[in-house]
Amino acid sequence: MSAYEAIILTIITASTPLLLAAIGELVVERSGVLNLGIEGMMVMGAVCGFAAAHVSGSAWLGVLAAIMGGVAMSLLFGFLTQTLITNQVATGLAITLLGLGLSGLIGSDFVGLPGVKLANVSIPWLSELPYVGRLVFGQDPLVYVSIGLTVAVAYLLKYTRWGLIIRAVGQSHTSAHALGYRVIAVRYACIAFGGATSGLAGAYLSLVYTPQWIENMTAGRGWIALALVVFSTWLPGRLAAGAYLFGGVWILGLYAQAMGLGIPSQLLSSLPYVATILALVVISTNRRLSVINTPASLGQGFVPDR
Amino acid sequence: MKKLLTAAAGIALASALSMSAVAADKLKVGFIYIGPPGDHGWTYQHDQGRQAIDARLGDQVETVFVENVPEGPDAERTITRLARQGAGLIFTTSFGYMDPTLKVAAKFPDVKFEHATGYKRADNVSTYSSRFYEGRYVIGQIAAKTSKSGVAGYIGSFPIPEVVRGINAFLLGAQSVNPDFKLKVVWVNSWFDPGREADAAKVLISQGADIITQHTDSTAAVQVAEEQGVNAFGQASDMEAFAPNALLTSIIDNWSDYYIARTQAVLDGTWVSTDTFGGMDANMVNMGPFVNMPADVKAMAEATTAAITAGEFHPFSGPVYKQDGSLAAAEGEVVDLGSLLGMDWYVQGVDDKL
């Protein structure tokens, strides 16, 4: 494996969990719901995925369990914020705390056990192509899932009726309701989708990135994903770019250190954040664009009139 | 946001603690952890020490712990909370708890504090640390003997004296075998982020390192080494399960003896503020089994371990040259304790700048 392949592979591994978690949250926020519980759903996905894979020996069962773990947490969030109309910010934070605690409890029997790694895709001949084979045809399956989901979400939001309904619900829930759309049901579906991709992101950590269960192993990635959604001004293409920018700057920072360039490590560690902020500033100079895409009823609970 | 979250978690945990009823006649011993006890590394070993207190002195002592406490103002709040709840002895187990511990200690003169790896003391604040660097020297020798590329990768958490000391000891050990041995250092600026530790390991391997060692708290780097077919060393606890083929040995922290002794001292009323810096001789640093290496390497590692344990050899024996070429300890001398504790310079041969 050449050096540039190693760099790109590491960047992809670092960026994929961010992209997976963020693409779901993008849909959730497009429907007008702010779910701050990504970290909690992600860590639950990680522990459920690891546990199921370890017990069954099948990484794919682990992926399934991770999705279910994430969805379960998201439905709890949905029930609280959509049915009981609790404050979304507080509920999201509570979901994060609950997820971190509950995952520690579930995972206490799985600490220190070797995990099952999700095998990389291997297509005969294609995966062995020089230079691009390993990069394009030899990734782990979840990388393709993350890219596929991004494309699907972009298409769905922009060109389909469903996408229009989700955006309408997010822009003005009262208008959407008046038009006869079931606002709460749409939001439940979006929240569950967000839970599923957060669970997948967790599975990526415990089955691909570092195949083991360690308490708190998400280490704040849910929050980065949340920031990326805002960074992208709720556009899937920009979201993918943002996730790869963040992962790329982070990994190149490590390379700069390993090559002994003499740049202070603290500066390099802060670079992904600095780069993200700079990009955000540049994007937000186009006010019209950011205003158009911001879901107008983001974070507001909806109570239908009787 | 991450800070906010961990802060909230710390507060939530601390308030959960306050609800637990405490028997008045038992000495309450509190622990503040930087990570979760399930990290299988640094905090795991401290928690083993806590459990050892329970096992030995459980009839006179009750232990409590708060995990995932961020270094900084939240630490101060959490330590205060423990002291208010009647803890008679509090162990704060990370370097960054140093100033918070001293601040709280000034407010609670009757409570005894034990701060790990720090250098500031008070009448009711002791410090304790292990001479981890003794183990680092041993694994440095092993690395130089087994490495084919002659380059090792070192994943550092924060550039504080404790970590720099380990890096220097590792390289001195390696240079005692192969004077041209190279060391690449990557800092992840975190004690606990398995993903980033794994990234750093991959980066170092792709830069030519065929031995990975780390001064961070999780098992991630060891696992990457196993996957990519290079060798690695366990840190803080025995990590053999994660890398049965790659792991050569582990440096194991043993806090149990110290924790039991200090708790006993409080029970007996003989506790005084001390500074403990124990190594292999005090049974505070142990080496894991030497595996996956030829017999001669194993024999050398065992001989060095025995010499350090017996006090016959000091890893920082001169001549030691600093990175800038100046002499830190001449032939026949040993780097003095003050320089060791406040170490802010690399020895010659480190491919990094502080």
Tab-separated table of C-alpha atoms in Angstrom, chain A:
chain	number	residue	atom	x	y	z
A	1	MET	CA	0.000	0.000	0.000
A	2	SER	CA	1.479	3.315	-1.007
A	3	ALA	CA	1.630	6.291	1.315
A	4	TYR	CA	-1.119	8.250	-0.390
A	5	GLU	CA	-3.453	5.261	-0.260
A	6	ALA	CA	-2.813	4.924	3.475
A	7	ILE	CA	-3.558	8.616	4.000
A	8	ILE	CA	-6.820	8.510	2.066
A	9	LEU	CA	-7.940	5.289	3.737
A	10	THR	CA	-7.343	6.764	7.181
A	11	ILE	CA	-9.213	9.922	6.251
A	12	ILE	CA	-12.189	7.913	5.007
A	13	THR	CA	-12.280	5.897	8.232
A	14	ALA	CA	-12.161	9.056	10.330
A	15	SER	CA	-14.847	10.835	8.301
A	16	THR	CA	-17.413	8.074	7.775
A	17	PRO	CA	-18.890	7.958	11.314
A	18	LEU	CA	-19.286	11.737	11.229
A	19	LEU	CA	-21.047	11.593	7.869
A	20	LEU	CA	-23.333	8.730	8.928
A	21	ALA	CA	-24.472	10.447	12.114
A	22	ALA	CA	-24.819	13.838	10.435
A	23	ILE	CA	-26.831	12.744	7.390
A	24	GLY	CA	-29.608	11.429	9.654
A	25	GLU	CA	-29.585	14.555	11.783
A	26	LEU	CA	-29.829	16.627	8.602
A	27	VAL	CA	-33.123	14.919	7.731
A	28	VAL	CA	-34.335	15.297	11.317
A	29	GLU	CA	-33.579	19.011	11.306
A	30	ARG	CA	-35.083	19.457	7.849
A	31	SER	CA	-38.344	18.208	9.362
A	32	GLY	CA	-38.083	20.909	12.017
A	33	VAL	CA	-36.791	18.836	14.931
A	34	LEU	CA	-33.539	19.528	16.761
A	35	ASN	CA	-32.213	16.298	18.246
A	36	LEU	CA	-29.167	16.907	20.447
A	37	GLY	CA	-29.138	13.243	21.418
A	38	ILE	CA	-26.866	12.073	18.555
A	39	GLU	CA	-24.040	11.222	20.916
A	40	GLY	CA	-26.369	9.120	23.065
A	41	MET	CA	-27.920	7.301	20.108
A	42	MET	CA	-24.491	6.732	18.611
A	43	VAL	CA	-22.996	5.254	21.745
A	44	MET	CA	-26.053	3.006	22.149
A	45	GLY	CA	-25.551	1.870	18.566
A	46	ALA	CA	-21.918	1.141	19.349
A	47	VAL	CA	-22.685	-0.993	22.388
A	48	CYS	CA	-25.655	-2.835	20.843
A	49	GLY	CA	-23.641	-3.489	17.703
A	50	PHE	CA	-20.657	-4.790	19.603
A	51	ALA	CA	-22.753	-6.938	21.929
A	52	ALA	CA	-24.804	-8.539	19.157
A	53	ALA	CA	-21.736	-9.155	17.000
A	54	HIS	CA	-19.804	-10.623	19.897
A	55	VAL	CA	-22.613	-12.945	21.018
A	56	SER	CA	-23.639	-14.082	17.529
A	57	GLY	CA	-20.237	-13.891	15.868
A	58	SER	CA	-21.792	-12.052	12.926
A	59	ALA	CA	-20.797	-8.455	12.292
A	60	TRP	CA	-23.886	-7.932	10.136
A	61	LEU	CA	-26.197	-8.898	13.013
A	62	GLY	CA	-24.222	-6.352	14.983
A	63	VAL	CA	-24.963	-3.670	12.404
A	64	LEU	CA	-28.662	-4.555	12.583
A	65	ALA	CA	-28.656	-4.415	16.372
A	66	ALA	CA	-26.864	-1.061	16.276
A	67	ILE	CA	-29.537	0.367	14.009
A	68	MET	CA	-32.242	-0.933	16.344
A	69	GLY	CA	-30.445	0.489	19.374
A	70	GLY	CA	-30.228	3.903	17.734
A	71	VAL	CA	-33.849	3.778	16.601
A	72	ALA	CA	-35.037	2.782	20.096
A	73	MET	CA	-33.308	5.809	21.624
A	74	SER	CA	-34.624	8.099	18.897
A	75	LEU	CA	-38.189	6.869	19.370
A	76	LEU	CA	-37.912	7.660	23.057
A	77	PHE	CA	-36.821	11.149	22.017
A	78	GLY	CA	-39.721	11.263	19.542
A	79	PHE	CA	-42.261	10.193	22.129
A	80	LEU	CA	-41.089	12.845	24.575
A	81	THR	CA	-40.780	15.726	22.134
A	82	GLN	CA	-43.575	14.959	19.649
A	83	THR	CA	-46.241	13.295	21.775
A	84	LEU	CA	-45.549	14.915	25.123
A	85	ILE	CA	-44.198	18.151	23.524
A	86	THR	CA	-41.212	18.468	25.858
A	87	ASN	CA	-38.436	20.949	25.161
A	88	GLN	CA	-36.307	19.506	22.366
A	89	VAL	CA	-32.977	20.888	23.533
A	90	ALA	CA	-33.347	19.579	27.078
A	91	THR	CA	-34.722	16.241	25.892
A	92	GLY	CA	-31.858	15.802	23.428
A	93	LEU	CA	-29.290	16.452	26.143
A	94	ALA	CA	-31.105	13.983	28.376
A	95	ILE	CA	-30.986	11.355	25.625
A	96	THR	CA	-27.237	11.878	25.338
A	97	LEU	CA	-26.709	11.469	29.075
A	98	LEU	CA	-29.024	8.477	29.192
A	99	GLY	CA	-27.296	6.865	26.228
A	100	LEU	CA	-23.830	7.310	27.743
A	101	GLY	CA	-24.957	5.838	31.064
A	102	LEU	CA	-27.120	3.053	29.709
A	103	SER	CA	-24.482	1.955	27.200
A	104	GLY	CA	-21.963	1.707	30.031
A	105	LEU	CA	-24.369	-0.515	31.921
A	106	ILE	CA	-25.138	-2.748	28.939
A	107	GLY	CA	-21.507	-2.861	27.955
A	108	SER	CA	-20.050	-3.625	31.380
A	109	ASP	CA	-19.844	-7.339	30.520
A	110	PHE	CA	-18.208	-6.632	27.177
A	111	VAL	CA	-15.263	-4.526	28.295
A	112	GLY	CA	-11.924	-6.024	27.396
A	113	LEU	CA	-13.287	-8.528	24.906
A	114	PRO	CA	-11.945	-8.673	21.382
A	115	GLY	CA	-14.541	-7.665	18.810
A	116	VAL	CA	-15.724	-8.844	15.437
A	117	LYS	CA	-14.590	-6.696	12.546
A	118	LEU	CA	-16.844	-6.000	9.616
A	119	ALA	CA	-14.908	-7.356	6.638
A	120	ASN	CA	-13.884	-5.079	3.778
A	121	VAL	CA	-15.557	-5.442	0.444
A	122	SER	CA	-13.459	-7.422	-1.985
A	123	ILE	CA	-14.430	-7.598	-5.647
A	124	PRO	CA	-12.233	-9.928	-7.651
A	125	TRP	CA	-9.988	-8.081	-10.113
A	126	LEU	CA	-11.535	-4.642	-9.453
A	127	SER	CA	-10.245	-4.438	-5.857
A	128	GLU	CA	-6.741	-5.276	-7.066
A	129	LEU	CA	-6.545	-2.473	-9.625
A	130	PRO	CA	-3.429	-0.398	-9.087
A	131	TYR	CA	-3.815	2.960	-7.295
A	132	VAL	CA	-7.598	3.124	-7.205
A	133	GLY	CA	-8.688	-0.495	-6.653
A	134	ARG	CA	-8.320	-0.577	-2.896
A	135	LEU	CA	-9.711	2.933	-2.504
A	136	VAL	CA	-12.755	2.640	-4.744
A	137	PHE	CA	-13.645	-1.049	-4.529
A	138	GLY	CA	-12.083	-2.279	-1.306
A	139	GLN	CA	-13.588	-0.226	1.519
A	140	ASP	CA	-15.688	-1.584	4.342
A	141	PRO	CA	-19.388	-1.796	3.397
A	142	LEU	CA	-20.494	1.051	5.675
A	143	VAL	CA	-18.431	3.556	3.683
A	144	TYR	CA	-20.552	2.760	0.630
A	145	VAL	CA	-23.674	2.908	2.804
A	146	SER	CA	-22.716	6.391	4.021
A	147	ILE	CA	-22.137	7.687	0.499
A	148	GLY	CA	-25.261	5.980	-0.811
A	149	LEU	CA	-27.326	7.473	1.995
A	150	THR	CA	-25.970	10.937	1.268
A	151	VAL	CA	-26.904	10.697	-2.401
A	152	ALA	CA	-30.303	9.208	-1.563
A	153	VAL	CA	-31.085	11.916	0.981
A	154	ALA	CA	-30.012	14.652	-1.420
A	155	TYR	CA	-32.256	13.204	-4.132
A	156	LEU	CA	-35.140	12.570	-1.780
A	157	LEU	CA	-35.134	16.067	-0.350
A	158	LYS	CA	-34.782	17.839	-3.645
A	159	TYR	CA	-36.717	15.839	-6.219
A	160	THR	CA	-39.382	13.752	-4.512
A	161	ARG	CA	-42.774	14.421	-3.031
A	162	TRP	CA	-41.671	12.949	0.288
A	163	GLY	CA	-38.809	15.393	0.377
A	164	LEU	CA	-41.171	18.248	-0.287
A	165	ILE	CA	-43.428	17.121	2.569
A	166	ILE	CA	-40.481	16.852	4.971
A	167	ARG	CA	-39.299	20.333	4.009
A	168	ALA	CA	-42.814	21.750	4.299
A	169	VAL	CA	-43.185	20.284	7.778
A	170	GLY	CA	-39.849	21.802	8.741
A	171	GLN	CA	-40.589	25.210	7.239
A	172	SER	CA	-44.040	25.777	8.666
A	173	HIS	CA	-45.706	22.994	10.567
A	174	THR	CA	-49.000	24.867	10.834
A	175	SER	CA	-49.221	25.312	7.065
A	176	ALA	CA	-48.277	21.700	6.442
A	177	HIS	CA	-50.903	20.635	8.944
A	178	ALA	CA	-53.507	22.857	7.286
A	179	LEU	CA	-52.677	21.203	3.961
A	180	GLY	CA	-53.524	17.862	5.527
A	181	TYR	CA	-50.046	16.438	6.160
A	182	ARG	CA	-49.565	14.504	9.348
A	183	VAL	CA	-46.825	16.638	10.881
A	184	ILE	CA	-46.188	14.444	13.913
A	185	ALA	CA	-46.033	11.232	11.878
A	186	VAL	CA	-43.591	12.765	9.390
A	187	ARG	CA	-41.411	13.967	12.233
A	188	TYR	CA	-41.510	10.572	13.949
A	189	ALA	CA	-40.315	8.948	10.732
A	190	CYS	CA	-37.486	11.458	10.328
A	191	ILE	CA	-36.438	11.055	13.971
A	192	ALA	CA	-36.340	7.270	13.560
A	193	PHE	CA	-34.219	7.658	10.428
A	194	GLY	CA	-31.850	9.889	12.380
A	195	GLY	CA	-31.664	7.253	15.113
A	196	ALA	CA	-30.905	4.560	12.560
A	197	THR	CA	-27.986	6.428	10.982
A	198	SER	CA	-26.635	7.432	14.400
A	199	GLY	CA	-26.804	3.765	15.373
A	200	LEU	CA	-24.922	2.927	12.162
A	201	ALA	CA	-22.295	5.518	13.042
A	202	GLY	CA	-21.940	3.817	16.428
A	203	ALA	CA	-21.611	0.444	14.717
A	204	TYR	CA	-18.878	1.937	12.567
A	205	LEU	CA	-16.925	2.781	15.714
A	206	SER	CA	-17.347	-0.550	17.501
A	207	LEU	CA	-17.197	-2.846	14.451
A	208	VAL	CA	-14.844	-1.108	12.003
A	209	TYR	CA	-12.886	1.833	13.426
A	210	THR	CA	-11.789	0.224	16.703
A	211	PRO	CA	-13.524	-3.169	16.929
A	212	GLN	CA	-14.037	-3.290	20.673
A	213	TRP	CA	-16.340	-1.850	23.266
A	214	ILE	CA	-14.998	0.930	25.430
A	215	GLU	CA	-17.285	3.076	27.530
A	216	ASN	CA	-17.788	6.533	26.076
A	217	MET	CA	-16.008	5.485	22.876
A	218	THR	CA	-17.835	8.042	20.731
A	219	ALA	CA	-15.678	10.688	22.454
A	220	GLY	CA	-17.741	13.657	21.287
A	221	ARG	CA	-18.205	12.660	17.624
A	222	GLY	CA	-21.966	13.161	17.940
A	223	TRP	CA	-21.403	16.822	18.710
A	224	ILE	CA	-19.095	17.257	15.736
A	225	ALA	CA	-21.766	15.660	13.532
A	226	LEU	CA	-24.306	18.111	14.917
A	227	ALA	CA	-22.061	21.044	14.105
A	228	LEU	CA	-21.478	19.693	10.600
A	229	VAL	CA	-25.214	19.810	9.887
A	230	VAL	CA	-25.276	23.526	10.599
A	231	PHE	CA	-21.997	23.925	8.726
A	232	SER	CA	-23.611	22.359	5.656
A	233	THR	CA	-26.548	24.778	5.765
A	234	TRP	CA	-28.709	21.630	5.675
A	235	LEU	CA	-27.441	20.539	2.245
A	236	PRO	CA	-26.301	16.875	1.937
A	237	GLY	CA	-23.533	17.566	-0.577
A	238	ARG	CA	-21.935	20.178	1.631
A	239	LEU	CA	-22.389	17.892	4.603
A	240	ALA	CA	-20.298	15.189	2.948
A	241	ALA	CA	-17.700	17.804	1.994
A	242	GLY	CA	-17.662	19.090	5.561
A	243	ALA	CA	-17.261	15.625	7.081
A	244	TYR	CA	-14.349	14.849	4.770
A	245	LEU	CA	-12.802	18.269	5.338
A	246	PHE	CA	-12.910	17.705	9.094
A	247	GLY	CA	-11.562	14.154	8.879
A	248	GLY	CA	-8.974	15.164	6.306
A	249	VAL	CA	-7.539	18.093	8.237
A	250	TRP	CA	-7.416	15.968	11.389
A	251	ILE	CA	-5.528	13.099	9.744
A	252	LEU	CA	-3.150	15.382	7.839
A	253	GLY	CA	-2.389	17.035	11.171
A	254	LEU	CA	-1.300	13.659	12.521
A	255	TYR	CA	0.843	13.109	9.433
A	256	ALA	CA	2.476	16.482	9.868
A	257	GLN	CA	3.405	15.440	13.392
A	258	ALA	CA	4.710	12.020	12.402
A	259	MET	CA	6.885	13.605	9.720
A	260	GLY	CA	8.403	15.838	12.366
A	261	LEU	CA	7.581	19.150	10.707
A	262	GLY	CA	7.851	20.867	14.061
A	263	ILE	CA	4.380	22.427	14.077
A	264	PRO	CA	2.965	22.507	17.635
A	265	SER	CA	0.575	19.568	18.119
A	266	GLN	CA	-1.957	21.735	19.928
A	267	LEU	CA	-2.252	23.913	16.847
A	268	LEU	CA	-2.645	20.876	14.606
A	269	SER	CA	-5.337	19.419	16.890
A	270	SER	CA	-7.331	22.618	16.666
A	271	LEU	CA	-7.015	22.876	12.888
A	272	PRO	CA	-10.098	20.772	12.009
A	273	TYR	CA	-12.208	23.108	14.124
A	274	VAL	CA	-10.549	26.210	12.741
A	275	ALA	CA	-11.027	24.952	9.183
A	276	THR	CA	-14.693	24.187	9.858
A	277	ILE	CA	-15.298	27.616	11.366
A	278	LEU	CA	-13.562	29.336	8.455
A	279	ALA	CA	-15.636	27.415	5.941
A	280	LEU	CA	-18.749	28.288	7.923
A	281	VAL	CA	-17.866	31.968	7.817
A	282	VAL	CA	-17.284	31.849	4.079
A	283	ILE	CA	-20.574	30.054	3.485
A	284	SER	CA	-22.581	32.352	5.710
A	285	THR	CA	-21.450	35.393	3.739
A	286	ASN	CA	-24.087	34.249	1.254
A	287	ARG	CA	-27.004	35.139	3.513
A	288	ARG	CA	-29.707	34.358	1.020
A	289	LEU	CA	-28.628	30.740	0.710
A	290	SER	CA	-28.405	30.042	4.404
A	291	VAL	CA	-31.779	31.637	5.072
A	292	ILE	CA	-33.494	29.645	2.334
A	293	ASN	CA	-32.364	26.296	3.669
A	294	THR	CA	-32.775	26.894	7.392
A	295	PRO	CA	-35.874	25.018	8.551
A	296	ALA	CA	-38.016	27.840	9.896
A	297	SER	CA	-39.734	25.846	12.621
A	298	LEU	CA	-36.543	24.130	13.818
A	299	GLY	CA	-36.810	23.117	17.444
A	300	GLN	CA	-40.440	24.084	17.903
A	301	GLY	CA	-42.929	21.562	19.178
A	302	PHE	CA	-46.166	21.174	17.229
A	303	VAL	CA	-49.569	20.950	18.923
A	304	PRO	CA	-52.375	20.494	16.383
A	305	ASP	CA	-55.504	22.609	16.957
A	306	ARG	CA	-58.499	20.672	18.122
